[in-house]
CSV table of C-alpha atoms in Angstrom, one decimal:
chain,number,residue,atom,x,y,z
A,1,MET,CA,40.9,-0.9,23.8
A,2,ARG,CA,44.5,-1.4,22.5
A,3,ILE,CA,46.2,2.0,21.7
A,4,PHE,CA,48.2,1.9,18.5
A,5,GLY,CA,51.9,2.8,19.2
A,6,ALA,CA,51.6,2.4,23.0
A,7,GLU,CA,54.5,-0.1,23.2
A,8,ARG,CA,56.6,2.2,21.0
A,9,ILE,CA,56.0,5.2,23.3
A,10,THR,CA,56.8,3.1,26.4
A,11,GLY,CA,60.1,2.0,24.8
A,12,ILE,CA,61.1,5.5,23.9
A,13,MET,CA,60.4,6.8,27.4
A,14,GLU,CA,62.5,4.0,28.9
A,15,ARG,CA,65.5,4.7,26.7
A,16,LEU,CA,65.4,8.3,27.5
A,17,GLY,CA,65.2,7.5,31.2
A,18,MET,CA,62.1,9.6,31.8
A,19,GLU,CA,60.1,9.1,35.0
A,20,GLU,CA,56.3,8.6,35.0
A,21,ASP,CA,55.5,11.9,36.7
A,22,VAL,CA,57.6,14.0,34.3
A,23,PRO,CA,55.7,15.9,31.6
A,24,ILE,CA,56.4,14.7,28.1
A,25,GLU,CA,58.0,17.5,26.0
A,26,ALA,CA,59.8,15.5,23.4
A,27,GLY,CA,58.6,16.1,19.8
A,28,ILE,CA,59.0,12.5,18.8
A,29,ILE,CA,56.6,11.4,21.6
A,30,THR,CA,54.1,14.1,20.6
A,31,ARG,CA,54.1,12.9,16.9
A,32,VAL,CA,53.7,9.3,17.9
A,33,ILE,CA,50.7,10.1,20.1
A,34,GLU,CA,49.1,12.2,17.2
A,35,ASN,CA,49.6,9.3,14.7
A,36,SER,CA,48.2,6.8,17.1
A,37,GLN,CA,45.1,9.0,17.7
A,38,LYS,CA,44.6,9.4,14.0
A,39,LYS,CA,44.7,5.6,13.5
A,40,VAL,CA,42.2,5.0,16.3
A,41,GLU,CA,39.8,7.7,14.9
A,42,GLY,CA,40.2,6.3,11.3
A,43,HIS,CA,39.5,2.8,12.5
A,44,ASN,CA,36.3,3.9,14.4
A,45,PHE,CA,35.2,5.9,11.3
A,46,ASP,CA,35.6,2.8,9.1
A,47,ILE,CA,33.4,0.9,11.5
A,48,ARG,CA,30.7,3.5,11.5
A,49,LYS,CA,30.8,3.9,7.8
A,50,ASN,CA,30.5,0.1,7.3
A,51,LEU,CA,27.5,0.0,9.6
A,52,LEU,CA,25.8,2.9,7.8
A,53,GLU,CA,26.2,1.2,4.5
A,54,TYR,CA,24.4,-1.8,5.8
A,55,ASP,CA,21.7,0.3,7.5
A,56,ASP,CA,21.2,2.3,4.3
A,57,VAL,CA,19.8,-0.8,2.6
A,58,MET,CA,17.2,-1.3,5.3
A,59,ASN,CA,16.5,2.4,5.4
A,60,GLN,CA,15.6,2.5,1.7
A,61,GLN,CA,13.4,-0.6,2.0
A,62,ARG,CA,11.7,1.0,5.1
A,63,LYS,CA,10.9,4.2,3.2
A,64,ALA,CA,9.3,2.1,0.3
A,65,ILE,CA,7.1,-0.1,2.5
A,66,TYR,CA,6.0,2.7,4.8
A,67,ALA,CA,5.2,4.9,1.8
A,68,LEU,CA,2.9,2.2,0.5
A,69,ARG,CA,1.3,1.7,3.9
A,70,ARG,CA,0.8,5.5,4.3
A,71,GLN,CA,-0.9,5.7,0.9
A,72,VAL,CA,-3.2,2.8,1.7
A,73,LEU,CA,-4.1,4.4,5.0
A,74,GLU,CA,-4.8,7.8,3.5
A,75,GLY,CA,-6.6,6.5,0.5
A,76,ARG,CA,-4.1,7.8,-2.0
A,77,TYR,CA,-2.5,6.3,-5.1
A,78,ALA,CA,0.0,8.7,-6.6
A,79,PRO,CA,3.8,8.8,-7.1
A,80,GLU,CA,5.7,9.5,-4.0
A,81,PRO,CA,7.8,12.7,-4.0
A,82,THR,CA,11.6,12.6,-4.0
A,83,GLU,CA,13.7,13.9,-1.1
A,84,GLU,CA,14.3,17.1,-3.1
A,85,GLU,CA,10.6,17.6,-3.7
A,86,ARG,CA,9.8,17.0,-0.1
A,87,ARG,CA,12.3,19.8,0.9
A,88,GLN,CA,10.4,22.0,-1.6
A,89,GLY,CA,7.1,21.3,0.2
A,90,LYS,CA,5.6,19.0,-2.4
A,91,THR,CA,3.4,16.2,-1.1
A,92,THR,CA,2.9,14.3,-4.4
A,93,ALA,CA,5.2,13.7,-7.4
A,94,GLY,CA,2.6,13.9,-10.1
A,95,PRO,CA,-1.1,13.7,-10.9
A,96,ALA,CA,-3.2,11.0,-9.3
A,97,PRO,CA,-4.5,8.2,-11.7
A,98,THR,CA,-8.1,8.2,-12.7
A,99,ALA,CA,-10.7,5.9,-14.1
A,100,SER,CA,-13.3,6.2,-16.9
A,101,GLY,CA,-16.9,5.3,-17.5
A,102,ALA,CA,-19.1,5.3,-14.4
A,103,HIS,CA,-16.2,6.1,-12.0
A,104,THR,CA,-15.4,9.7,-12.7
A,105,VAL,CA,-15.1,12.5,-10.1
A,106,ASP,CA,-18.2,14.3,-11.3
A,107,LEU,CA,-20.4,11.1,-11.2
A,108,LEU,CA,-19.0,10.0,-7.8
A,109,VAL,CA,-19.5,13.5,-6.3
A,110,ARG,CA,-23.3,13.2,-7.0
A,111,THR,CA,-23.4,10.0,-5.0
A,112,VAL,CA,-21.0,10.9,-2.2
A,113,ARG,CA,-22.2,14.4,-1.4
A,114,PRO,CA,-25.6,13.4,0.0
A,115,THR,CA,-23.9,11.0,2.4
A,116,LEU,CA,-21.5,13.7,3.5
A,117,ALA,CA,-24.4,16.0,4.1
A,118,ARG,CA,-26.1,13.4,6.3
A,119,MET,CA,-22.9,13.0,8.3
A,120,ALA,CA,-22.7,16.7,8.9
A,121,ASP,CA,-26.4,16.9,9.9
A,122,ALA,CA,-25.9,14.1,12.4
A,123,LEU,CA,-22.8,15.7,13.9
A,124,GLY,CA,-24.6,19.1,14.0
A,125,GLN,CA,-27.3,17.8,16.3
A,126,GLU,CA,-27.1,16.7,20.0
A,127,ALA,CA,-29.5,16.2,22.9
A,128,ALA,CA,-30.4,19.4,24.9
A,129,PRO,CA,-28.5,19.6,28.2
A,130,ASN,CA,-31.7,19.4,30.2
A,131,ALA,CA,-33.1,16.5,28.3
A,132,ASP,CA,-34.3,13.5,30.3
A,133,PRO,CA,-33.2,10.3,28.5
A,134,THR,CA,-35.5,8.2,30.8
A,135,ALA,CA,-38.7,10.2,30.1
A,136,LEU,CA,-41.7,8.2,29.0
A,137,GLY,CA,-44.7,9.3,26.9
A,138,PRO,CA,-48.4,8.5,27.6
A,139,ASP,CA,-48.1,5.2,25.8
A,140,GLY,CA,-45.2,4.2,28.0
A,141,LYS,CA,-42.6,4.5,25.2
A,142,PRO,CA,-39.4,6.5,25.6
A,143,VAL,CA,-39.8,10.1,24.5
A,144,PRO,CA,-37.1,11.2,22.0
A,145,PRO,CA,-34.9,13.9,23.6
A,146,LYS,CA,-35.0,17.5,22.3
A,147,MET,CA,-32.2,18.1,19.9
A,148,ILE,CA,-30.3,21.4,19.5
A,149,SER,CA,-27.9,22.5,16.8
A,150,VAL,CA,-24.2,22.5,17.5
A,151,PRO,CA,-21.1,23.3,15.4
A,152,VAL,CA,-19.8,20.4,13.4
A,153,ASP,CA,-16.5,19.0,14.8
A,154,PRO,CA,-14.0,18.8,11.9
A,155,LEU,CA,-12.1,15.9,13.6
A,156,LYS,CA,-15.3,13.9,14.0
A,157,MET,CA,-16.3,14.6,10.4
A,158,ARG,CA,-12.9,13.5,9.2
A,159,SER,CA,-13.2,10.3,11.3
A,160,LEU,CA,-16.6,9.5,9.8
A,161,ILE,CA,-15.4,10.1,6.3
A,162,TYR,CA,-12.3,7.9,6.8
A,163,ARG,CA,-14.4,5.0,8.3
A,164,GLN,CA,-16.8,5.0,5.4
A,165,PHE,CA,-14.7,5.9,2.4
A,166,GLY,CA,-11.0,5.5,3.5
A,167,ALA,CA,-10.3,9.1,2.5
A,168,PHE,CA,-8.4,11.5,4.8
A,169,PRO,CA,-9.4,15.0,3.7
A,170,ASP,CA,-9.1,18.3,5.6
A,171,ALA,CA,-12.6,19.1,7.1
A,172,SER,CA,-11.5,22.2,9.0
A,173,GLY,CA,-13.9,24.5,7.0
A,174,ILE,CA,-17.0,22.5,7.8
A,175,ALA,CA,-17.8,24.7,10.9
A,176,SER,CA,-17.6,28.0,9.0
A,177,ASP,CA,-19.1,27.3,5.5
A,178,ARG,CA,-20.8,24.0,5.4
A,179,THR,CA,-21.9,24.1,1.8
A,180,ALA,CA,-18.6,25.0,0.3
A,181,ALA,CA,-16.8,22.6,2.6
A,182,LEU,CA,-19.1,19.7,1.6
A,183,ASP,CA,-18.5,20.5,-2.0
A,184,GLY,CA,-14.8,20.3,-1.5
A,185,LEU,CA,-14.9,17.2,0.6
A,186,ALA,CA,-17.1,15.4,-2.0
A,187,LYS,CA,-14.5,16.1,-4.7
A,188,GLU,CA,-11.6,14.9,-2.5
A,189,VAL,CA,-13.5,11.7,-1.4
A,190,ALA,CA,-14.5,11.0,-5.0
A,191,SER,CA,-10.9,11.4,-6.1
A,192,SER,CA,-9.8,9.1,-3.3
A,193,LEU,CA,-12.3,6.4,-4.2
A,194,ILE,CA,-11.0,6.5,-7.8
A,195,GLN,CA,-7.4,6.3,-6.7
A,196,GLN,CA,-8.1,3.3,-4.4
A,197,ARG,CA,-10.0,1.6,-7.2
A,198,GLU,CA,-7.2,2.2,-9.7
A,199,ARG,CA,-4.7,0.7,-7.2
A,200,LEU,CA,-6.7,-2.6,-7.2
A,201,LEU,CA,-7.1,-2.5,-11.0
A,202,ASP,CA,-3.3,-2.0,-11.5
A,203,LEU,CA,-2.7,-4.7,-8.9
A,204,SER,CA,-4.9,-7.1,-10.9
A,205,GLU,CA,-3.3,-6.2,-14.1
A,206,GLU,CA,0.2,-6.8,-12.7
A,207,MET,CA,-0.9,-10.2,-11.5
A,208,VAL,CA,-2.2,-11.1,-15.0
A,209,GLN,CA,1.1,-9.9,-16.6
A,210,SER,CA,3.2,-11.8,-14.0
A,211,LEU,CA,1.2,-15.1,-14.8
A,212,ILE,CA,1.8,-14.6,-18.5
A,213,ASP,CA,5.5,-13.9,-18.0
A,214,GLU,CA,5.9,-16.9,-15.7
A,215,HIS,CA,4.0,-19.5,-17.8
A,216,CYS,CA,4.2,-18.1,-21.3
A,217,PRO,CA,7.7,-16.7,-21.5
A,218,PRO,CA,8.7,-14.8,-24.7
A,219,SER,CA,11.6,-17.2,-25.2
A,220,ALA,CA,9.3,-20.2,-25.6
A,221,HIS,CA,7.1,-21.1,-28.6
A,222,ALA,CA,3.4,-20.8,-28.2
A,223,GLU,CA,3.0,-24.6,-28.7
A,224,ASP,CA,5.1,-25.0,-25.5
A,225,TRP,CA,2.9,-22.9,-23.3
A,226,ASP,CA,1.1,-24.8,-20.7
A,227,LEU,CA,-2.3,-23.2,-20.8
A,228,GLU,CA,-3.7,-25.7,-18.3
A,229,VAL,CA,-1.3,-24.3,-15.7
A,230,VAL,CA,-2.2,-20.8,-16.6
A,231,GLY,CA,-5.9,-21.7,-16.1
A,232,HIS,CA,-5.1,-23.2,-12.6
A,233,ALA,CA,-3.1,-20.1,-11.7
A,234,VAL,CA,-5.9,-17.7,-12.8
A,235,LYS,CA,-8.4,-19.7,-10.7
A,236,GLU,CA,-6.1,-19.5,-7.7
A,237,ARG,CA,-5.5,-15.8,-8.1
A,238,PHE,CA,-8.9,-14.6,-9.2
A,239,GLY,CA,-11.4,-17.4,-8.4
A,240,PHE,CA,-12.6,-18.2,-11.9
A,241,GLU,CA,-11.7,-20.5,-14.8
A,242,PRO,CA,-10.6,-18.5,-17.8
A,243,ASP,CA,-11.8,-19.1,-21.4
A,244,LEU,CA,-8.4,-20.0,-22.9
A,245,ALA,CA,-7.9,-21.2,-26.4
A,246,PRO,CA,-8.6,-25.0,-26.9
A,247,LYS,CA,-5.9,-27.5,-27.5
A,248,GLY,CA,-4.5,-27.5,-31.0
A,249,THR,CA,-4.9,-23.8,-31.6
A,250,THR,CA,-2.0,-22.6,-29.5
A,251,GLY,CA,0.0,-21.9,-32.5
A,252,ALA,CA,-2.3,-19.0,-33.4
A,253,LEU,CA,-1.8,-17.4,-30.0
A,254,ASP,CA,0.5,-14.6,-29.1
A,255,ARG,CA,1.4,-13.1,-25.7
A,256,GLU,CA,-0.3,-9.8,-26.3
A,257,SER,CA,-3.6,-11.2,-27.4
A,258,LEU,CA,-3.6,-13.8,-24.6
A,259,THR,CA,-2.9,-11.1,-22.0
A,260,SER,CA,-5.6,-8.8,-23.4
A,261,ALA,CA,-8.2,-11.6,-23.4
A,262,LEU,CA,-7.3,-12.7,-19.9
A,263,TRP,CA,-7.3,-9.1,-18.6
A,264,ALA,CA,-10.8,-8.5,-20.2
A,265,GLU,CA,-12.2,-11.5,-18.2
A,266,VAL,CA,-10.5,-10.4,-15.0
A,267,GLU,CA,-11.9,-6.9,-15.4
A,268,LYS,CA,-15.4,-8.3,-15.8
A,269,ILE,CA,-15.0,-10.3,-12.6
A,270,PHE,CA,-13.7,-7.2,-10.8
A,271,GLU,CA,-16.7,-5.2,-11.9
A,272,ALA,CA,-19.0,-8.1,-10.8
A,273,ARG,CA,-17.6,-8.1,-7.3
A,274,GLU,CA,-17.8,-4.3,-7.2
A,275,ALA,CA,-21.5,-4.5,-8.0
A,276,GLU,CA,-21.9,-7.3,-5.5
A,277,PHE,CA,-20.4,-5.6,-2.5
A,278,SER,CA,-20.6,-1.9,-3.6
A,279,LEU,CA,-17.5,0.2,-4.2
A,280,PRO,CA,-16.9,1.5,-0.6
A,281,VAL,CA,-17.3,-2.0,0.9
A,282,LEU,CA,-14.9,-3.5,-1.6
A,283,LEU,CA,-12.4,-0.8,-1.0
A,284,TYR,CA,-12.8,-1.1,2.8
A,285,PHE,CA,-11.7,-4.7,2.7
A,286,SER,CA,-9.0,-4.1,0.2
A,287,ARG,CA,-7.4,-1.6,2.7
A,288,HIS,CA,-7.9,-4.2,5.5
A,289,PHE,CA,-6.1,-6.9,3.5
A,290,TYR,CA,-3.3,-4.5,2.4
A,291,LEU,CA,-2.5,-3.4,5.9
A,292,GLU,CA,-2.8,-6.9,7.3
A,293,GLU,CA,-0.3,-8.2,4.7
A,294,ILE,CA,2.1,-5.3,4.9
A,295,ASP,CA,2.3,-5.6,8.7
A,296,GLN,CA,2.8,-9.3,8.7
A,297,ARG,CA,5.2,-9.6,5.8
A,298,TRP,CA,7.3,-6.7,6.9
A,299,ILE,CA,7.9,-8.4,10.3
A,300,ASP,CA,9.0,-11.6,8.5
A,301,HIS,CA,11.2,-9.5,6.1
A,302,LEU,CA,13.0,-7.9,9.0
A,303,LYS,CA,13.8,-11.3,10.4
A,304,ALA,CA,15.0,-12.5,7.0
A,305,MET,CA,17.3,-9.5,6.6
A,306,GLU,CA,18.7,-9.9,10.1
A,307,ALA,CA,19.6,-13.5,9.3
A,308,LEU,CA,21.1,-12.5,6.0
A,309,ARG,CA,23.3,-9.8,7.7
A,310,GLU,CA,24.6,-12.2,10.3
A,311,GLY,CA,26.1,-14.6,7.8
A,312,ILE,CA,26.9,-12.3,4.9
A,313,GLY,CA,30.5,-11.7,6.2
A,314,LEU,CA,31.4,-15.2,5.2
A,315,ARG,CA,31.1,-14.2,1.5
A,316,GLY,CA,34.5,-12.5,1.9
A,317,TYR,CA,36.1,-15.9,1.9
A,318,GLY,CA,34.8,-16.4,-1.6
A,319,GLN,CA,36.5,-13.2,-2.8
A,320,LYS,CA,33.1,-11.3,-2.8
A,321,ASP,CA,32.3,-8.0,-1.2
A,322,PRO,CA,29.9,-8.7,1.6
A,323,LYS,CA,28.2,-5.3,1.4
A,324,GLN,CA,27.5,-5.7,-2.3
A,325,GLU,CA,26.2,-9.2,-1.8
A,326,TYR,CA,24.0,-7.9,1.0
A,327,LYS,CA,22.6,-5.2,-1.2
A,328,LYS,CA,21.9,-7.6,-4.0
A,329,GLU,CA,20.2,-10.3,-1.9
A,330,GLY,CA,18.4,-7.7,0.1
A,331,PHE,CA,16.9,-6.3,-3.1
A,332,VAL,CA,15.8,-9.8,-4.2
A,333,ILE,CA,14.2,-10.6,-0.8
A,334,PHE,CA,12.4,-7.2,-0.7
A,335,GLY,CA,11.0,-7.8,-4.2
A,336,GLU,CA,9.8,-11.2,-3.2
A,337,MET,CA,8.1,-9.7,-0.1
A,338,MET,CA,6.3,-7.1,-2.3
A,339,GLY,CA,5.2,-9.8,-4.7
A,340,ILE,CA,3.8,-11.9,-1.8
A,341,ILE,CA,1.9,-8.9,-0.5
A,342,ALA,CA,0.4,-8.2,-3.9
A,343,ARG,CA,-0.5,-11.8,-4.6
A,344,ASN,CA,-2.1,-12.4,-1.2
A,345,VAL,CA,-4.2,-9.2,-1.4
A,346,CYS,CA,-5.4,-10.2,-4.8
A,347,GLU,CA,-6.4,-13.7,-3.7
A,348,LYS,CA,-8.2,-12.5,-0.6
A,349,LEU,CA,-10.0,-9.8,-2.5
A,350,PHE,CA,-11.3,-12.1,-5.3
A,351,HIS,CA,-12.1,-15.0,-2.9
A,352,MET,CA,-13.5,-13.4,0.2
A,353,GLN,CA,-17.0,-14.3,1.4
A,354,LEU,CA,-18.8,-11.5,3.2
A,355,GLN,CA,-21.4,-12.5,5.8
A,356,ARG,CA,-23.6,-9.9,7.3
A,357,THR,CA,-25.1,-10.4,10.8
A,358,GLU,CA,-28.2,-8.4,11.3
A,359,GLN,CA,-30.7,-8.9,14.2
A,360,GLY,CA,-29.3,-12.3,15.0
A,361,GLY,CA,-29.5,-13.6,11.5
A,362,GLU,CA,-26.9,-14.3,8.8
A,363,VAL,CA,-27.0,-13.6,5.1
A,364,ALA,CA,-24.3,-15.5,3.2
A,365,VAL,CA,-23.3,-14.1,-0.1
A,366,PRO,CA,-23.0,-16.9,-2.7
A,367,GLN,CA,-19.6,-17.2,-4.2
A,368,ARG,CA,-17.9,-19.1,-6.9
A,369,GLN,CA,-16.2,-22.4,-5.9
A,370,THR,CA,-12.4,-22.4,-5.7
A,371,ARG,CA,-9.6,-24.8,-4.7
A,372,ARG,CA,-8.5,-22.9,-1.7
A,373,PRO,CA,-10.5,-21.7,1.3
A,374,ARG,CA,-11.9,-18.2,0.9
A,375,GLN,CA,-11.4,-15.3,3.2
A,376,THR,CA,-14.5,-15.0,5.4
A,377,ILE,CA,-15.4,-11.8,7.1
A,378,GLU,CA,-18.2,-11.6,9.6
A,379,SER,CA,-19.5,-8.1,9.9
A,380,GLY,CA,-21.3,-8.6,13.1
A,381,GLY,CA,-19.7,-5.6,14.9
A,382,GLY,CA,-17.0,-3.0,14.9
A,383,ASP,CA,-15.7,-1.3,11.8
A,384,GLU,CA,-16.5,-4.2,9.6
A,385,LYS,CA,-20.2,-3.9,10.3
A,386,ALA,CA,-20.1,-0.1,9.7
A,387,ALA,CA,-18.3,-0.7,6.4
A,388,ALA,CA,-20.4,-3.6,5.2
A,389,SER,CA,-23.7,-1.9,6.0
A,390,SER,CA,-22.8,1.4,4.4
A,391,ASN,CA,-22.8,2.6,0.8
A,392,PRO,CA,-22.4,6.0,-0.9
A,393,ASP,CA,-26.1,6.6,-0.7
A,394,GLY,CA,-26.2,6.5,3.1
A,395,GLU,CA,-26.9,4.0,5.9
A,396,GLY,CA,-29.3,1.2,4.9
A,397,ALA,CA,-30.0,2.6,1.5
A,398,GLU,CA,-29.7,0.6,-1.7
A,399,ALA,CA,-26.9,1.8,-3.9
A,400,ARG,CA,-28.3,3.4,-7.1
A,401,PRO,CA,-26.6,2.4,-10.3
A,402,MET,CA,-24.5,5.2,-11.9
A,403,ARG,CA,-25.0,5.6,-15.6
A,404,ARG,CA,-22.5,7.2,-17.9
A,405,GLN,CA,-23.6,9.5,-20.8
A,406,GLU,CA,-20.5,8.8,-22.9
A,407,PRO,CA,-19.2,5.6,-24.4
A,408,LYS,CA,-16.9,3.6,-22.1
A,409,VAL,CA,-13.2,4.0,-22.8
A,410,GLY,CA,-11.1,1.1,-21.3
A,411,ARG,CA,-8.0,1.9,-19.2
A,412,ASN,CA,-5.7,0.3,-21.8
A,413,ASP,CA,-7.6,1.4,-24.9
A,414,PRO,CA,-6.1,4.1,-27.1
A,415,CYS,CA,-7.0,7.6,-26.0
A,416,PRO,CA,-9.8,9.1,-28.2
A,417,CYS,CA,-7.7,12.2,-28.7
A,418,GLY,CA,-5.5,10.4,-31.2
A,419,SER,CA,-2.2,10.8,-29.2
A,420,GLY,CA,-1.5,7.0,-29.5
A,421,LYS,CA,-1.1,6.7,-25.7
A,422,LYS,CA,-3.3,4.5,-23.5
A,423,TYR,CA,-6.3,6.3,-22.1
A,424,LYS,CA,-5.1,6.0,-18.4
A,425,LYS,CA,-1.8,7.6,-19.4
A,426,CYS,CA,-3.3,10.4,-21.4
A,427,HIS,CA,-6.7,12.2,-20.9
A,428,GLY,CA,-7.7,9.6,-18.3
A,429,ALA,CA,-5.0,11.0,-16.0
A,430,LEU,CA,-6.5,14.5,-16.2
A,431,ALA,CA,-10.0,13.8,-15.0
A,432,ALA,CA,-9.2,13.2,-11.3
A,433,VAL,CA,-8.8,15.8,-8.7
A,434,PRO,CA,-5.5,14.9,-6.8
A,435,LEU,CA,-5.6,14.8,-3.1
A,436,PRO,CA,-3.5,17.5,-1.3
């Protein structure tokens, strides 16, 4: 590395007639060396600062995408805490969202708890040490081994809960007080199911709003809206043809009523698929699609950001700050990536075709026709089979319909308390039990 002021120091020493092995004691030489060292350190500091400013963009994006991935993995859907809240020991920034109607914590607990009890019973039994697995009875059939009671392993219990429901609760108390632990686990699992379901509903609602914003902009008159394109886009996203206003009546339409009508149809389709697959199975595949898309799109995003960074320095020739341009374009690219993730998850969820393979046979679930090939999942083995064959009522049991005792309040309907807020933002947000 070239030392600033080196030639000047050499010239001064030659004029003074100093030899190479003589110690330097002149004050002017000392000051020149100090100034040179300061310039070198300042230059290196500027380089490090410049690199950190570029790296900070990727660091913020990394925090956002990994926070989303962590919430999907843990079955949570709640605001992420800030750095200050994390230092204070908070794990969530606010209450978890909730749903109404048949999907409340109390109603889901009644369905989830029996399944959790069966899980604990299965983990609390194992074959006796002296049991002979090859023993045969008088009829020549294998004799079931003698079972003995053992303490329930909290880690195995947690693993079973996660595989079936996607929740990640703390099951450490299951070995000491099974009844109290199961009650607590049932509430946490029910809350997790509600949060996972609300994530999908919010995702669908955002897709509806984005379609309206794209094809029915507020700056355009209703007569200029291309409702045919809207219908094709809805079919591509959600797999059904919406009942839009016929031609000649577009003048009576407005964005709010069109959005509400379209969302009402999407919500019905969502509930139909929920009834078709059962809530745990639908949520299982939603997690699968989310993680699949996040992992793939994030890899592509890293490559795109690296390519952007390699050429961003040329913006300086256009009298633009490369760092600011990198931040702006990086933000746009990141937003596009998040939009692609949301859109692909939505399309896969509403177009998937589940095939169960049981005893060598296949049962194909009939689906609505669509322009694009559907996501096909064969549940012939592994976790897919465990998820597809399970429901909140236990292995192999038919899910019982949950009935609500009170009138249904929509997520976007005004809250019955009269506050003027939407139900999901008012009393609807108080019914869930947030995960720790």
